[in-house]
Amino acid sequence: MRAVAVEPVLAQVEREFEHSVARLVELLRIPSVGTDPAFDADTRRAAAWLVERLRAVGFEASLRPTEGQPMVVAHDRSAPAGAPHLLYYGHYDVQPPDPLELWQSPPFEPVRVEGPHGPRLVARGAVDDKGQLMTWLEALAAWKAVHGALPVRVSVLIEGEEESSSKSLEPFLLANREELAADLCVISDTGMLGVDQPAITTMLRGIAYFEIELGGPAHDLHSGMFGGAVLNPIHVLCRMLADLHDSEGRIRLPGFYDAVVELSAEQKAQWAAIPFDERAFLAAAGLDRSTGEAGRSILERLWARPSCDVNGIWGGYTGEGSKTVIPARASAKLSFRLVPDQDPAAVAGQLRAFLEARTPAGCRLRITEMGAGAPIRVPTDSPFLAAARRALARVFGKEPALIGCGGSIPVTASIKRHLGMDSLLLGFGLDDDRVHSPNEKFELVCYKRGILAHAAFLAEAAAIGGRAPAAR
């Protein structure tokens, strides 16, 4: 492919950066809490904002209805014939801001504050995922402003249900396979190892999420009149949950580790060479020591080993004052983070068998599957990954690390399964960005470098041959 000058585009990113910040602030002000129906109108408003921004950049953009939140779909065909075709994915919905009392400023009134790395934006969605999707959107805008065209063909898909299990995504992918066909999906929803240490994520853990309810008495009972004579569902459920791990931190579901593959010696050596500050990682969470599967490093536990966590537990009386009852039921939310090649459906069956075997007579067990996403490996020999490495090295002045991610991005597996393409996970978040927590933030140095990196990646990707255009 014909080389197109990237230096003027990078200069445009620098000149335009304060306007890029202002546009991100505008998007962050929209409280698009996709998990809460009370915010449906605002969530749709965020989608409409993105459509208008894409149109302003020169894309053919539209809002597509689903049974849930609408999809934002856009296309730009200004690239020369034979150019690669990239599909950019992001999500405009955000997590609920609760607990509100822990925010130092209102969650949907973005504030710019100074931190150790310079200014940062504090707001819900700052890094997950509005700030990150704006890195590539602003890079696309810079290319159009300078050259009037993009060096590659680009399509865009932005959803509004990522934080609530993406229920509309797979039906939409299946119904629009031809329109969304591309050579590669580019996703910015992951992180780096530090402000100055770029990374490309090549392994993602999957997820299997459940709600468990254990019923006992027909109604709450007086603990003085019945205590010691009947089972207490909270006691029983706590024992069942505690039994999920052995003394070495391994998960006790029979067959759970059958599909787990050990790291190669090469991978272990690569990860051992990563400048990972264990003390700083733990300090960011307010901790001074790590726990988990024995004999494994923190990075191995996070990136290449499965985990199981109780995410919430409740039952009985939890209000102010005292109320001495034996509750009629107890409940918990439970999540498994899975690694390639574990199957979320198989884990669901293993969990059901494990808990049913430990449910005593007189109790009623109900397990509700709340969502699942398959783990994924990204090919490390892809020419697009090589292009991303060159782009990041140009912007950061050092080679990016190839890392794993303990979190889950289920869309990567869906895109592979239904659209037949791999994903490039090019993220710019940091471990201390407080994703899903009060005072979520995005370092502006990360925002700028993200825009610059995406701009440089477009130039590098243009040199890779594309496949024939899909019929429209």
Coordinates of C-alpha atoms in Angstrom, one line a residue:
M1 CA 0.0 0.0 0.0
R2 CA 1.1 3.6 -0.6
A3 CA 2.6 5.2 2.5
V4 CA 0.7 8.2 3.8
A5 CA 2.5 10.7 6.0
V6 CA 1.6 10.2 9.7
E7 CA 3.7 13.0 11.1
P8 CA 1.2 15.8 10.3
V9 CA -1.5 13.6 11.9
L10 CA 0.4 13.3 15.1
A11 CA 1.0 17.0 15.1
Q12 CA -2.7 17.5 14.6
V13 CA -3.4 15.3 17.7
E14 CA -1.1 17.6 19.7
R15 CA -2.7 20.8 18.5
E16 CA -6.2 19.5 19.0
F17 CA -5.7 17.8 22.3
E18 CA -7.5 20.3 24.6
H19 CA -10.5 20.1 22.2
S20 CA -10.3 16.3 22.5
V21 CA -10.4 16.6 26.3
A22 CA -13.4 18.9 26.0
R23 CA -15.3 16.4 23.8
L24 CA -14.6 13.6 26.3
V25 CA -15.9 15.8 29.2
E26 CA -19.1 16.4 27.2
L27 CA -19.6 12.6 26.7
L28 CA -18.8 11.9 30.4
R29 CA -21.5 14.3 31.5
I30 CA -24.1 12.0 30.1
P31 CA -25.1 9.5 32.8
S32 CA -25.4 6.4 30.6
V33 CA -25.9 3.8 33.3
G34 CA -27.0 1.0 31.0
T35 CA -27.7 -1.4 33.9
D36 CA -30.4 0.8 35.4
P37 CA -33.7 1.3 33.4
A38 CA -34.0 4.7 35.2
F39 CA -31.2 5.9 33.0
D40 CA -32.5 4.6 29.7
A41 CA -33.1 8.0 28.2
D42 CA -29.6 9.2 29.1
T43 CA -28.0 6.0 27.8
R44 CA -29.7 6.5 24.5
R45 CA -28.6 10.2 24.6
A46 CA -25.0 9.0 24.8
A47 CA -25.5 6.8 21.8
A48 CA -27.0 9.7 19.8
W49 CA -24.0 11.9 20.9
L50 CA -21.6 9.4 19.3
V51 CA -23.6 9.2 16.1
E52 CA -23.4 13.0 15.7
R53 CA -19.7 13.0 16.5
L54 CA -19.0 10.2 14.0
R55 CA -21.0 12.1 11.3
A56 CA -19.0 15.3 12.1
V57 CA -15.8 13.3 11.5
G58 CA -17.2 12.2 8.1
F59 CA -18.6 8.8 8.8
E60 CA -22.0 7.4 7.6
A61 CA -23.4 6.8 11.1
S62 CA -26.7 5.6 12.5
L63 CA -28.5 4.4 15.6
R64 CA -29.7 0.8 15.3
P65 CA -32.5 -0.4 17.5
T66 CA -32.3 -3.6 19.5
E67 CA -34.5 -5.1 22.2
G68 CA -32.3 -3.3 24.7
Q69 CA -30.0 -0.3 24.2
P70 CA -29.3 0.8 20.6
M71 CA -26.2 0.1 18.7
V72 CA -24.1 2.8 17.1
V73 CA -22.9 1.7 13.6
A74 CA -20.7 3.7 11.3
H75 CA -18.6 3.3 8.2
D76 CA -15.9 5.3 6.4
R77 CA -15.0 4.2 2.8
S78 CA -12.5 6.9 2.0
A79 CA -9.5 4.6 2.0
P80 CA -7.9 3.5 -1.3
A81 CA -8.9 0.3 -2.9
G82 CA -7.3 -2.8 -1.4
A83 CA -6.7 -1.2 2.0
P84 CA -7.2 -3.3 5.1
H85 CA -10.6 -3.0 6.8
L86 CA -10.8 -2.5 10.6
L87 CA -13.8 -2.8 12.8
Y88 CA -13.5 -0.5 15.9
Y89 CA -15.6 -1.7 18.9
G90 CA -16.4 0.2 22.2
H91 CA -19.2 0.6 24.7
Y92 CA -20.9 3.8 25.8
D93 CA -22.7 2.4 28.8
V94 CA -21.1 2.8 32.3
Q95 CA -21.4 1.1 35.7
P96 CA -23.7 2.6 38.4
P97 CA -21.8 5.2 40.4
D98 CA -22.8 3.8 43.8
P99 CA -21.9 4.3 46.6
L100 CA -22.3 8.0 45.9
E101 CA -21.0 9.1 49.3
L102 CA -17.5 7.8 48.4
W103 CA -17.1 10.1 45.4
Q104 CA -15.0 13.2 46.0
S105 CA -16.9 15.0 43.2
P106 CA -20.2 14.2 41.5
P107 CA -19.7 11.1 39.2
F108 CA -21.2 12.8 36.1
E109 CA -19.7 16.2 36.6
P110 CA -16.1 15.5 35.3
V111 CA -13.4 17.3 37.2
R112 CA -9.8 17.8 36.1
V113 CA -7.4 17.3 39.0
E114 CA -3.7 17.1 39.4
G115 CA -2.1 13.7 40.2
P116 CA 1.4 12.2 40.2
H117 CA 1.4 12.0 36.4
G118 CA -0.1 15.4 35.7
P119 CA -3.8 16.2 35.2
R120 CA -6.5 13.5 35.2
L121 CA -10.2 13.4 34.6
V122 CA -12.3 12.0 37.4
A123 CA -15.8 10.8 36.4
R124 CA -17.8 7.6 35.9
G125 CA -16.8 6.1 32.6
A126 CA -13.6 8.1 32.3
V127 CA -11.6 5.0 31.4
D128 CA -14.3 2.3 31.1
D129 CA -14.9 2.8 28.3
K130 CA -15.7 6.4 27.2
G131 CA -12.2 7.7 27.5
Q132 CA -10.7 4.7 25.8
L133 CA -13.1 4.6 22.9
M134 CA -12.5 8.3 22.4
T135 CA -8.8 7.6 21.9
W136 CA -9.5 5.9 18.6
L137 CA -12.3 8.2 17.6
E138 CA -10.1 11.2 18.1
A139 CA -7.3 9.5 16.1
L140 CA -9.7 8.9 13.2
A141 CA -10.8 12.6 13.4
A142 CA -7.2 13.7 13.2
W143 CA -6.5 11.6 10.1
K144 CA -9.6 13.0 8.4
A145 CA -8.7 16.6 9.3
V146 CA -5.2 16.3 7.9
H147 CA -5.6 14.1 4.8
G148 CA -9.4 14.2 4.2
A149 CA -9.4 10.4 4.2
L150 CA -8.4 7.4 6.2
P151 CA -5.5 5.1 5.2
V152 CA -7.6 2.0 5.9
R153 CA -11.3 1.2 5.6
V154 CA -13.1 1.6 9.0
S155 CA -16.3 0.4 10.5
V156 CA -17.5 1.2 14.0
L157 CA -19.7 -0.7 16.4
I158 CA -20.4 0.8 19.8
E159 CA -22.9 -0.9 22.1
G160 CA -24.8 0.2 25.3
E161 CA -25.1 -3.1 27.2
E162 CA -21.6 -4.2 27.9
E163 CA -21.9 -3.6 31.6
S164 CA -25.1 -5.7 31.7
S165 CA -23.9 -8.8 29.8
S166 CA -24.4 -7.5 26.2
K167 CA -27.7 -9.3 25.7
S168 CA -28.4 -7.7 22.4
L169 CA -24.9 -8.0 21.0
E170 CA -24.9 -11.6 19.6
P171 CA -28.2 -11.3 17.9
F172 CA -27.1 -8.1 16.3
L173 CA -23.8 -9.6 15.1
L174 CA -25.6 -12.5 13.6
A175 CA -28.1 -10.3 11.8
N176 CA -25.4 -7.9 10.5
R177 CA -22.5 -10.3 9.7
E178 CA -22.0 -9.0 6.2
E179 CA -22.1 -5.4 7.1
L180 CA -19.7 -5.8 10.0
A181 CA -17.2 -8.0 8.2
A182 CA -13.6 -6.8 8.4
D183 CA -10.0 -8.0 8.7
L184 CA -9.6 -7.2 12.4
C185 CA -11.5 -5.8 15.4
V186 CA -9.7 -3.1 17.4
I187 CA -10.8 -2.7 21.0
S188 CA -9.5 -0.3 23.6
D189 CA -10.9 -1.5 26.9
T190 CA -7.7 -2.9 28.5
G191 CA -4.7 -1.4 30.2
M192 CA -0.9 -0.8 30.3
L193 CA 1.7 -1.7 32.9
G194 CA 2.4 1.9 33.7
V195 CA 2.2 5.5 32.3
D196 CA 5.4 4.9 30.4
Q197 CA 5.1 1.2 29.7
P198 CA 2.7 0.3 26.9
A199 CA 1.2 -3.1 26.5
I200 CA -0.9 -5.3 24.2
T201 CA -3.2 -7.8 25.8
T202 CA -3.0 -11.2 24.2
M203 CA -4.9 -13.3 26.8
L204 CA -8.3 -12.5 28.4
R205 CA -10.0 -14.5 31.1
G206 CA -13.6 -15.3 30.6
I207 CA -16.4 -15.2 33.1
A208 CA -19.2 -17.3 34.5
Y209 CA -21.5 -15.4 36.8
F210 CA -24.2 -16.8 39.1
E211 CA -26.8 -15.9 41.8
I212 CA -27.3 -18.6 44.4
E213 CA -30.3 -18.7 46.7
L214 CA -30.6 -21.2 49.6
G215 CA -34.1 -21.5 51.1
G216 CA -34.8 -23.0 54.5
P217 CA -37.8 -22.2 56.8
A218 CA -41.0 -21.2 55.2
H219 CA -40.6 -17.7 56.8
D220 CA -38.2 -15.9 59.1
L221 CA -38.2 -17.4 62.6
H222 CA -37.6 -16.0 66.1
S223 CA -34.0 -17.0 67.0
G224 CA -34.9 -17.5 70.6
M225 CA -37.8 -19.8 69.9
F226 CA -36.1 -21.8 67.1
G227 CA -32.3 -21.2 67.4
G228 CA -30.4 -24.4 67.8
A229 CA -33.3 -26.5 66.7
V230 CA -33.5 -25.6 62.9
L231 CA -31.0 -25.0 60.2
N232 CA -30.0 -21.4 59.4
P233 CA -29.7 -20.8 55.6
I234 CA -26.9 -18.2 56.1
H235 CA -24.8 -20.7 58.1
V236 CA -25.3 -23.4 55.5
L237 CA -24.6 -21.1 52.5
C238 CA -21.4 -19.8 54.1
R239 CA -20.1 -23.3 54.6
M240 CA -20.9 -24.2 51.0
L241 CA -19.1 -21.1 49.7
A242 CA -16.1 -21.6 52.0
D243 CA -15.9 -25.1 50.7
L244 CA -15.2 -23.9 47.1
H245 CA -11.5 -23.5 47.8
D246 CA -9.0 -25.8 49.4
S247 CA -6.2 -24.8 51.8
E248 CA -3.9 -24.1 48.8
G249 CA -6.3 -21.7 47.2
R250 CA -7.3 -24.1 44.4
I251 CA -11.0 -24.4 43.3
R252 CA -12.5 -27.7 44.4
L253 CA -15.1 -28.2 41.6
P254 CA -14.4 -31.7 40.2
G255 CA -13.0 -31.4 36.7
F256 CA -12.5 -27.6 37.0
Y257 CA -8.8 -27.6 36.0
D258 CA -9.0 -30.3 33.3
A259 CA -8.9 -27.7 30.4
V260 CA -6.4 -25.4 32.1
V261 CA -3.1 -25.3 30.1
E262 CA 0.1 -24.5 31.9
L263 CA 2.2 -21.6 30.6
S264 CA 5.0 -22.4 28.3
A265 CA 8.6 -21.7 29.5
E266 CA 8.8 -18.9 27.0
Q267 CA 5.7 -17.2 28.3
K268 CA 6.9 -17.5 31.9
A269 CA 10.2 -16.0 30.9
Q270 CA 8.5 -13.1 29.1
W271 CA 6.2 -12.3 32.1
A272 CA 9.1 -12.7 34.5
A273 CA 10.9 -9.9 32.6
I274 CA 8.0 -7.5 32.9
P275 CA 8.8 -4.7 35.3
F276 CA 5.8 -5.4 37.6
D277 CA 5.8 -3.7 40.9
E278 CA 4.0 -6.1 43.2
R279 CA 4.1 -3.7 46.2
A280 CA 2.7 -0.8 44.2
F281 CA 0.0 -3.1 42.7
L282 CA -1.2 -4.2 46.1
A283 CA -0.9 -0.7 47.6
A284 CA -3.2 0.7 45.0
A285 CA -5.9 -1.6 46.5
G286 CA -5.0 -0.7 50.1
L287 CA -3.3 -4.0 50.7
D288 CA 0.2 -5.2 51.6
R289 CA 0.1 -8.9 50.8
S290 CA -1.3 -11.2 48.1
T291 CA -3.2 -14.4 48.5
G292 CA -4.4 -17.0 46.0
E293 CA -3.4 -20.2 44.4
A294 CA -0.2 -21.4 46.1
G295 CA 3.0 -21.5 44.0
R296 CA 1.9 -19.0 41.5
S297 CA 3.1 -15.4 40.9
I298 CA 0.6 -12.6 41.0
L299 CA 0.7 -12.1 37.2
E300 CA 0.2 -15.8 36.6
R301 CA -2.8 -15.8 39.0
L302 CA -4.3 -12.8 37.3
W303 CA -3.6 -13.7 33.7
A304 CA -3.3 -17.4 33.3
R305 CA -5.1 -19.1 36.2
P306 CA -8.8 -19.2 36.9
S307 CA -10.4 -17.7 40.0
C308 CA -13.6 -17.9 42.0
D309 CA -15.0 -15.0 44.1
V310 CA -18.1 -14.3 46.1
N311 CA -19.2 -10.8 44.9
G312 CA -22.0 -10.3 47.4
I313 CA -23.9 -12.1 50.1
W314 CA -27.0 -11.3 52.0
G315 CA -29.9 -12.7 54.1
G316 CA -31.9 -12.0 57.2
Y317 CA -32.0 -8.6 58.8
T318 CA -29.4 -6.0 57.8
G319 CA -31.0 -2.8 58.9
E320 CA -30.3 -0.5 61.8
G321 CA -30.7 -1.9 65.3
S322 CA -31.4 -5.5 66.1
K323 CA -33.9 -8.0 64.9
T324 CA -33.2 -11.6 66.1
V325 CA -34.3 -13.8 63.3
I326 CA -33.3 -17.0 61.6
P327 CA -33.8 -16.0 57.9
A328 CA -36.0 -18.0 55.5
R329 CA -33.3 -17.7 52.8
A330 CA -29.8 -16.6 52.1
S331 CA -28.3 -15.5 48.8
A332 CA -25.0 -14.8 47.2
K333 CA -23.5 -13.7 43.9
L334 CA -20.6 -15.7 42.6
S335 CA -18.2 -15.2 39.7
F336 CA -15.6 -17.4 38.1
R337 CA -12.8 -15.9 35.9
L338 CA -11.9 -18.6 33.4
V339 CA -8.8 -19.1 31.2
P340 CA -8.4 -20.7 27.8
D341 CA -9.7 -23.3 27.1
Q342 CA -12.3 -23.5 29.9
D343 CA -16.0 -23.6 28.9
P344 CA -18.4 -21.4 31.0
A345 CA -21.2 -23.9 30.3
A346 CA -19.1 -26.8 31.7
V347 CA -18.2 -24.7 34.8
A348 CA -21.9 -24.0 35.4
G349 CA -22.6 -27.8 35.4
Q350 CA -19.7 -28.4 37.8
L351 CA -20.9 -25.7 40.2
R352 CA -24.4 -27.0 40.2
A353 CA -23.2 -30.6 41.0
F354 CA -20.9 -29.3 43.7
L355 CA -23.5 -27.2 45.5
E356 CA -26.3 -29.8 45.1
A357 CA -24.1 -32.4 46.8
R358 CA -23.7 -30.0 49.8
T359 CA -27.3 -28.9 50.1
P360 CA -28.7 -30.5 53.3
A361 CA -32.2 -32.0 53.5
G362 CA -34.8 -29.4 54.2
C363 CA -33.0 -26.7 52.1
R364 CA -34.0 -25.6 48.6
L365 CA -31.2 -24.6 46.2
R366 CA -31.7 -22.2 43.3
I367 CA -28.9 -21.3 40.9
T368 CA -29.4 -18.6 38.3
E369 CA -26.9 -18.1 35.6
M370 CA -26.4 -14.3 35.3
G371 CA -24.1 -14.2 32.3
A372 CA -21.0 -15.8 30.7
G373 CA -18.2 -15.0 28.4
A374 CA -15.5 -17.3 27.0
P375 CA -11.8 -16.7 27.6
I376 CA -9.7 -15.9 24.6
R377 CA -6.1 -16.0 23.2
V378 CA -5.0 -13.4 20.6
P379 CA -2.6 -14.7 18.0
T380 CA 0.8 -13.1 18.6
D381 CA 2.1 -13.7 15.1
S382 CA -0.5 -11.4 13.5
P383 CA 0.8 -8.7 11.1
F384 CA -1.7 -6.3 12.8
L385 CA -0.2 -7.0 16.2
A386 CA 3.3 -6.3 14.7
A387 CA 1.9 -3.1 13.4
A388 CA 0.5 -2.1 16.8
R389 CA 3.9 -2.9 18.4
R390 CA 5.6 -0.5 16.0
A391 CA 3.0 2.2 16.6
L392 CA 3.3 1.9 20.4
A393 CA 7.1 1.9 20.3
R394 CA 7.0 5.1 18.2
V395 CA 4.8 6.9 20.7
F396 CA 6.2 5.6 24.0
G397 CA 9.8 5.2 22.9
K398 CA 9.9 1.6 24.1
E399 CA 8.7 -1.8 23.0
P400 CA 5.2 -2.8 24.4
A401 CA 4.9 -5.8 26.6
L402 CA 2.6 -8.7 25.6
I403 CA 0.4 -9.3 28.6
G404 CA -2.7 -11.0 29.9
C405 CA -5.7 -9.5 31.5
G406 CA -7.6 -10.8 34.5
G407 CA -10.8 -9.1 33.4
S408 CA -13.2 -10.3 30.8
I409 CA -14.2 -8.7 27.4
P410 CA -16.8 -11.2 26.2
V411 CA -17.3 -9.4 22.9
T412 CA -13.9 -10.7 21.7
A413 CA -15.2 -14.3 21.8
S414 CA -18.5 -13.2 20.2
I415 CA -16.7 -11.4 17.4
K416 CA -14.5 -14.4 16.7
R417 CA -17.4 -16.8 16.8
H418 CA -19.9 -14.8 14.7
L419 CA -17.7 -12.6 12.5
G420 CA -14.7 -14.8 12.1
M421 CA -12.1 -12.2 13.0
D422 CA -9.5 -11.8 15.7
S423 CA -9.3 -8.7 18.0
L424 CA -6.4 -6.4 18.8
L425 CA -6.6 -5.3 22.4
L426 CA -4.9 -1.9 22.5
G427 CA -5.7 -0.3 25.9
F428 CA -4.4 2.7 27.8
G429 CA -5.8 2.3 31.3
L430 CA -3.9 1.8 34.6
D431 CA -4.3 -0.5 37.5
D432 CA -5.1 2.5 39.8
D433 CA -7.9 4.0 37.5
R434 CA -10.5 2.7 40.0
V435 CA -12.6 1.0 37.3
H436 CA -16.1 0.2 38.6
S437 CA -15.3 2.1 41.8
P438 CA -15.9 5.6 43.1
N439 CA -13.5 8.3 41.8
E440 CA -12.8 6.5 38.5
K441 CA -10.2 8.4 36.6
F442 CA -8.2 8.6 33.3
E443 CA -4.8 10.1 33.2
L444 CA -4.7 12.8 30.5
V445 CA -1.2 11.6 29.5
C446 CA -2.7 8.2 28.8
Y447 CA -5.5 9.7 26.9
K448 CA -3.1 11.7 24.7
R449 CA -0.8 8.8 24.1
G450 CA -3.7 6.6 23.3
I451 CA -4.8 9.0 20.6
L452 CA -1.3 9.2 19.2
A453 CA -0.9 5.4 19.3
H454 CA -4.1 4.8 17.4
A455 CA -3.1 7.5 14.8
A456 CA 0.3 5.8 14.3
F457 CA -1.3 2.4 14.2
L458 CA -3.6 3.4 11.3
A459 CA -0.5 4.3 9.3
E460 CA 1.2 1.0 10.1
A461 CA -1.9 -1.0 9.4
A462 CA -2.3 0.6 6.0
A463 CA 0.8 -1.3 4.8
I464 CA -1.0 -4.6 5.4
G465 CA -3.0 -6.0 2.5
G466 CA -6.8 -6.3 3.1
R467 CA -9.4 -8.8 2.0
A468 CA -12.0 -8.2 -0.6
P469 CA -14.7 -5.7 0.5
A470 CA -17.9 -7.3 1.8
A471 CA -21.1 -6.8 0.0
R472 CA -23.3 -4.0 1.4

